[in-house]
Amino acid sequence: MRVLGIETSCDETGIAVYDDKLGLLSHVLYSQIPLHADYGGVVPELASRDHIRKTIPLIQQALREANCAAADIDGVAYTAGPGLAGALLVGAAIGRSLAMAWGKPALAVHHMEGHLLAPMLEANPPQFPFLALLVSGGHTQLVAVEGIGRYELLGESIDDAAGEAFDKTAKLMGLDYPGGPLLAKLAVQGDSKKYKFPRPMTDRPGLDFSFSGLKTSAANVIAKEGSSAQVQADIAASFQQAVVDTLVIKCERALVQTGYKRLVIAGGVSANTSLREQLAQLLKRHGGEVFYPRKEFCTDNGAMIALAGYYRLAAGQQQDLTIGVTPRWPMQELPAV
Ligand code: KG4
Ligand code: ZN
């Protein structure tokens, strides 16, 4: 089975062709980051308009690179949520219409399920069940995963997501949008013990997160210490360590609670090297293993959408003719496969 995947939920247009026998045949990505950089964040209307310009040419490119014609595609999968309504509608309208024109089934994919399954594209895919830490710009969630569509939400952020905390703190430091990767780069030169940032909600039981207070702590340090290059690097390193420690503490609790020995990390922040290293050490202490996607599939991409769509289409699930999106969509509402 060969699936075309379309991702347009935020500021990246990602298209891919996945084949269950041959693997990923092509994947192309267009990032709108330069378009939004002047505004310090994603402007939804500009995002939608740019997806309209880019989606069809990128589909043509992905099909060409996969060396396949429209007739070779057995199903079309597009992100239907969560995300920006207008941006989602572009991918949904194009994906649903193409599937109808081609006489093939369509599938509305949950963006976070795409992230969650992205490590399955790698050479050593995780077996079920596993614990998943989903850390993106919009979500921070701990999920017990027993199979595709069998998700139990163990904890989530009650305010800012981890990626959002990275981006907001980076913005306070004068870094460009999205600041997460830039802050992580600065952190390499800094002293992670220089400033004492809180490890929010680790002093009480439970698996929820709260990251909004961290940026206030960072703002206070910036106001007091100025912003020399060394101060910036030390703030970056100390802030990153506070986020990583918090995530590691909660992952350890969730591993103990579930008894699982496998941890999947996915979403944009899973590209963070320090987070990967410290979670790998945690799993080593527990006699387990950590799994993550290659860096380019940590952030938004079409490959993870094609893959998630494939699993559901192969099980006979499909979307009716409605062109619909679900900007707010709890992952637990997904049917099992
Ligand atoms: O998954 P993603 O591409 O989009 C959403 O679905 O939200 O995640 C983007 C987020 C941004 O907040 C970005 O700053 C963060 O992931 N990010 C990182 C790193 N790379 C991306 N945060 C920390 N360290 C990184 N290396
Ligand atoms: Zn994402």
PDB file of N, CA, C and O in Angstrom, residues 75-103:
ATOM      1  N   GLY A  75      -3.960   5.741  -1.163  1.00  0.00           N
ATOM      2  CA  GLY A  75      -4.727   6.490  -0.169  1.00  0.00           C
ATOM      3  C   GLY A  75      -4.051   7.814   0.127  1.00  0.00           C
ATOM      4  O   GLY A  75      -2.846   7.964  -0.087  1.00  0.00           O
ATOM      5  N   VAL A  76      -4.847   8.769   0.601  1.00  0.00           N
ATOM      6  CA  VAL A  76      -4.306  10.099   0.915  1.00  0.00           C
ATOM      7  C   VAL A  76      -4.563  10.410   2.387  1.00  0.00           C
ATOM      8  O   VAL A  76      -5.697  10.294   2.860  1.00  0.00           O
ATOM      9  N   ALA A  77      -3.488  10.756   3.106  1.00  0.00           N
ATOM     10  CA  ALA A  77      -3.604  11.084   4.526  1.00  0.00           C
ATOM     11  C   ALA A  77      -3.216  12.541   4.736  1.00  0.00           C
ATOM     12  O   ALA A  77      -2.191  12.986   4.216  1.00  0.00           O
ATOM     13  N   TYR A  78      -4.047  13.286   5.461  1.00  0.00           N
ATOM     14  CA  TYR A  78      -3.733  14.702   5.695  1.00  0.00           C
ATOM     15  C   TYR A  78      -3.975  15.020   7.161  1.00  0.00           C
ATOM     16  O   TYR A  78      -4.865  14.459   7.799  1.00  0.00           O
ATOM     17  N   THR A  79      -3.195  15.955   7.704  1.00  0.00           N
ATOM     18  CA  THR A  79      -3.379  16.367   9.095  1.00  0.00           C
ATOM     19  C   THR A  79      -4.680  17.141   9.210  1.00  0.00           C
ATOM     20  O   THR A  79      -4.886  18.123   8.500  1.00  0.00           O
ATOM     21  N   ALA A  80      -5.566  16.702  10.120  1.00  0.00           N
ATOM     22  CA  ALA A  80      -6.857  17.381  10.302  1.00  0.00           C
ATOM     23  C   ALA A  80      -6.931  18.068  11.663  1.00  0.00           C
ATOM     24  O   ALA A  80      -7.939  18.682  12.003  1.00  0.00           O
ATOM     25  N   GLY A  81      -5.887  17.977  12.464  1.00  0.00           N
ATOM     26  CA  GLY A  81      -5.859  18.620  13.770  1.00  0.00           C
ATOM     27  C   GLY A  81      -4.899  17.886  14.670  1.00  0.00           C
ATOM     28  O   GLY A  81      -4.442  16.803  14.297  1.00  0.00           O
ATOM     29  N   PRO A  82      -4.558  18.400  15.841  1.00  0.00           N
ATOM     30  CA  PRO A  82      -4.807  19.787  16.234  1.00  0.00           C
ATOM     31  C   PRO A  82      -3.871  20.733  15.479  1.00  0.00           C
ATOM     32  O   PRO A  82      -2.860  20.297  14.951  1.00  0.00           O
ATOM     33  N   GLY A  83      -4.241  22.011  15.455  1.00  0.00           N
ATOM     34  CA  GLY A  83      -3.421  23.000  14.758  1.00  0.00           C
ATOM     35  C   GLY A  83      -4.237  24.240  14.441  1.00  0.00           C
ATOM     36  O   GLY A  83      -5.338  24.424  14.967  1.00  0.00           O
ATOM     37  N   LEU A  84      -3.714  25.065  13.539  1.00  0.00           N
ATOM     38  CA  LEU A  84      -4.391  26.306  13.148  1.00  0.00           C
ATOM     39  C   LEU A  84      -5.493  25.954  12.143  1.00  0.00           C
ATOM     40  O   LEU A  84      -5.219  25.297  11.135  1.00  0.00           O
ATOM     41  N   ALA A  85      -6.716  26.413  12.416  1.00  0.00           N
ATOM     42  CA  ALA A  85      -7.862  25.994  11.602  1.00  0.00           C
ATOM     43  C   ALA A  85      -7.649  26.273  10.109  1.00  0.00           C
ATOM     44  O   ALA A  85      -7.856  25.391   9.266  1.00  0.00           O
ATOM     45  N   GLY A  86      -7.255  27.488   9.776  1.00  0.00           N
ATOM     46  CA  GLY A  86      -7.094  27.847   8.365  1.00  0.00           C
ATOM     47  C   GLY A  86      -6.006  27.037   7.689  1.00  0.00           C
ATOM     48  O   GLY A  86      -6.155  26.574   6.548  1.00  0.00           O
ATOM     49  N   ALA A  87      -4.906  26.845   8.392  1.00  0.00           N
ATOM     50  CA  ALA A  87      -3.777  26.085   7.846  1.00  0.00           C
ATOM     51  C   ALA A  87      -4.192  24.629   7.628  1.00  0.00           C
ATOM     52  O   ALA A  87      -3.917  24.032   6.577  1.00  0.00           O
ATOM     53  N   LEU A  88      -4.888  24.057   8.621  1.00  0.00           N
ATOM     54  CA  LEU A  88      -5.367  22.673   8.495  1.00  0.00           C
ATOM     55  C   LEU A  88      -6.310  22.525   7.310  1.00  0.00           C
ATOM     56  O   LEU A  88      -6.269  21.529   6.580  1.00  0.00           O
ATOM     57  N   LEU A  89      -7.177  23.536   7.122  1.00  0.00           N
ATOM     58  CA  LEU A  89      -8.174  23.449   6.045  1.00  0.00           C
ATOM     59  C   LEU A  89      -7.531  23.347   4.667  1.00  0.00           C
ATOM     60  O   LEU A  89      -8.104  22.723   3.766  1.00  0.00           O
ATOM     61  N   VAL A  90      -6.370  23.952   4.498  1.00  0.00           N
ATOM     62  CA  VAL A  90      -5.705  23.884   3.196  1.00  0.00           C
ATOM     63  C   VAL A  90      -5.345  22.430   2.885  1.00  0.00           C
ATOM     64  O   VAL A  90      -5.692  21.894   1.829  1.00  0.00           O
ATOM     65  N   GLY A  91      -4.674  21.774   3.837  1.00  0.00           N
ATOM     66  CA  GLY A  91      -4.270  20.372   3.613  1.00  0.00           C
ATOM     67  C   GLY A  91      -5.473  19.457   3.502  1.00  0.00           C
ATOM     68  O   GLY A  91      -5.490  18.526   2.688  1.00  0.00           O
ATOM     69  N   ALA A  92      -6.505  19.717   4.333  1.00  0.00           N
ATOM     70  CA  ALA A  92      -7.695  18.863   4.315  1.00  0.00           C
ATOM     71  C   ALA A  92      -8.442  19.011   2.988  1.00  0.00           C
ATOM     72  O   ALA A  92      -8.881  18.017   2.390  1.00  0.00           O
ATOM     73  N   ALA A  93      -8.589  20.250   2.513  1.00  0.00           N
ATOM     74  CA  ALA A  93      -9.327  20.480   1.261  1.00  0.00           C
ATOM     75  C   ALA A  93      -8.592  19.831   0.093  1.00  0.00           C
ATOM     76  O   ALA A  93      -9.196  19.128  -0.740  1.00  0.00           O
ATOM     77  N   ILE A  94      -7.283  20.029   0.047  1.00  0.00           N
ATOM     78  CA  ILE A  94      -6.513  19.469  -1.071  1.00  0.00           C
ATOM     79  C   ILE A  94      -6.471  17.937  -0.959  1.00  0.00           C
ATOM     80  O   ILE A  94      -6.703  17.222  -1.937  1.00  0.00           O
ATOM     81  N   GLY A  95      -6.185  17.435   0.239  1.00  0.00           N
ATOM     82  CA  GLY A  95      -6.059  15.981   0.427  1.00  0.00           C
ATOM     83  C   GLY A  95      -7.367  15.254   0.152  1.00  0.00           C
ATOM     84  O   GLY A  95      -7.396  14.253  -0.574  1.00  0.00           O
ATOM     85  N   ARG A  96      -8.459  15.783   0.730  1.00  0.00           N
ATOM     86  CA  ARG A  96      -9.751  15.107   0.544  1.00  0.00           C
ATOM     87  C   ARG A  96     -10.173  15.135  -0.919  1.00  0.00           C
ATOM     88  O   ARG A  96     -10.716  14.163  -1.466  1.00  0.00           O
ATOM     89  N   SER A  97      -9.942  16.283  -1.581  1.00  0.00           N
ATOM     90  CA  SER A  97     -10.366  16.432  -2.980  1.00  0.00           C
ATOM     91  C   SER A  97      -9.539  15.544  -3.904  1.00  0.00           C
ATOM     92  O   SER A  97     -10.078  14.912  -4.824  1.00  0.00           O
ATOM     93  N   LEU A  98      -8.227  15.489  -3.665  1.00  0.00           N
ATOM     94  CA  LEU A  98      -7.378  14.630  -4.503  1.00  0.00           C
ATOM     95  C   LEU A  98      -7.810  13.174  -4.386  1.00  0.00           C
ATOM     96  O   LEU A  98      -7.909  12.466  -5.389  1.00  0.00           O
ATOM     97  N   ALA A  99      -8.085  12.742  -3.141  1.00  0.00           N
ATOM     98  CA  ALA A  99      -8.486  11.348  -2.942  1.00  0.00           C
ATOM     99  C   ALA A  99      -9.774  11.068  -3.709  1.00  0.00           C
ATOM    100  O   ALA A  99      -9.920  10.025  -4.355  1.00  0.00           O
ATOM    101  N   MET A 100     -10.704  12.026  -3.674  1.00  0.00           N
ATOM    102  CA  MET A 100     -11.973  11.816  -4.387  1.00  0.00           C
ATOM    103  C   MET A 100     -11.731  11.754  -5.897  1.00  0.00           C
ATOM    104  O   MET A 100     -12.247  10.885  -6.598  1.00  0.00           O
ATOM    105  N   ALA A 101     -10.908  12.693  -6.386  1.00  0.00           N
ATOM    106  CA  ALA A 101     -10.627  12.726  -7.824  1.00  0.00           C
ATOM    107  C   ALA A 101      -9.934  11.437  -8.277  1.00  0.00           C
ATOM    108  O   ALA A 101     -10.177  10.946  -9.374  1.00  0.00           O
ATOM    109  N   TRP A 102      -9.079  10.895  -7.396  1.00  0.00           N
ATOM    110  CA  TRP A 102      -8.323   9.688  -7.762  1.00  0.00           C
ATOM    111  C   TRP A 102      -9.117   8.402  -7.459  1.00  0.00           C
ATOM    112  O   TRP A 102      -8.652   7.297  -7.751  1.00  0.00           O
ATOM    113  N   GLY A 103     -10.267   8.560  -6.804  1.00  0.00           N
ATOM    114  CA  GLY A 103     -11.073   7.387  -6.460  1.00  0.00           C
ATOM    115  C   GLY A 103     -10.425   6.518  -5.395  1.00  0.00           C
ATOM    116  O   GLY A 103     -10.566   5.291  -5.388  1.00  0.00           O
TER     117      GLY A 103
END
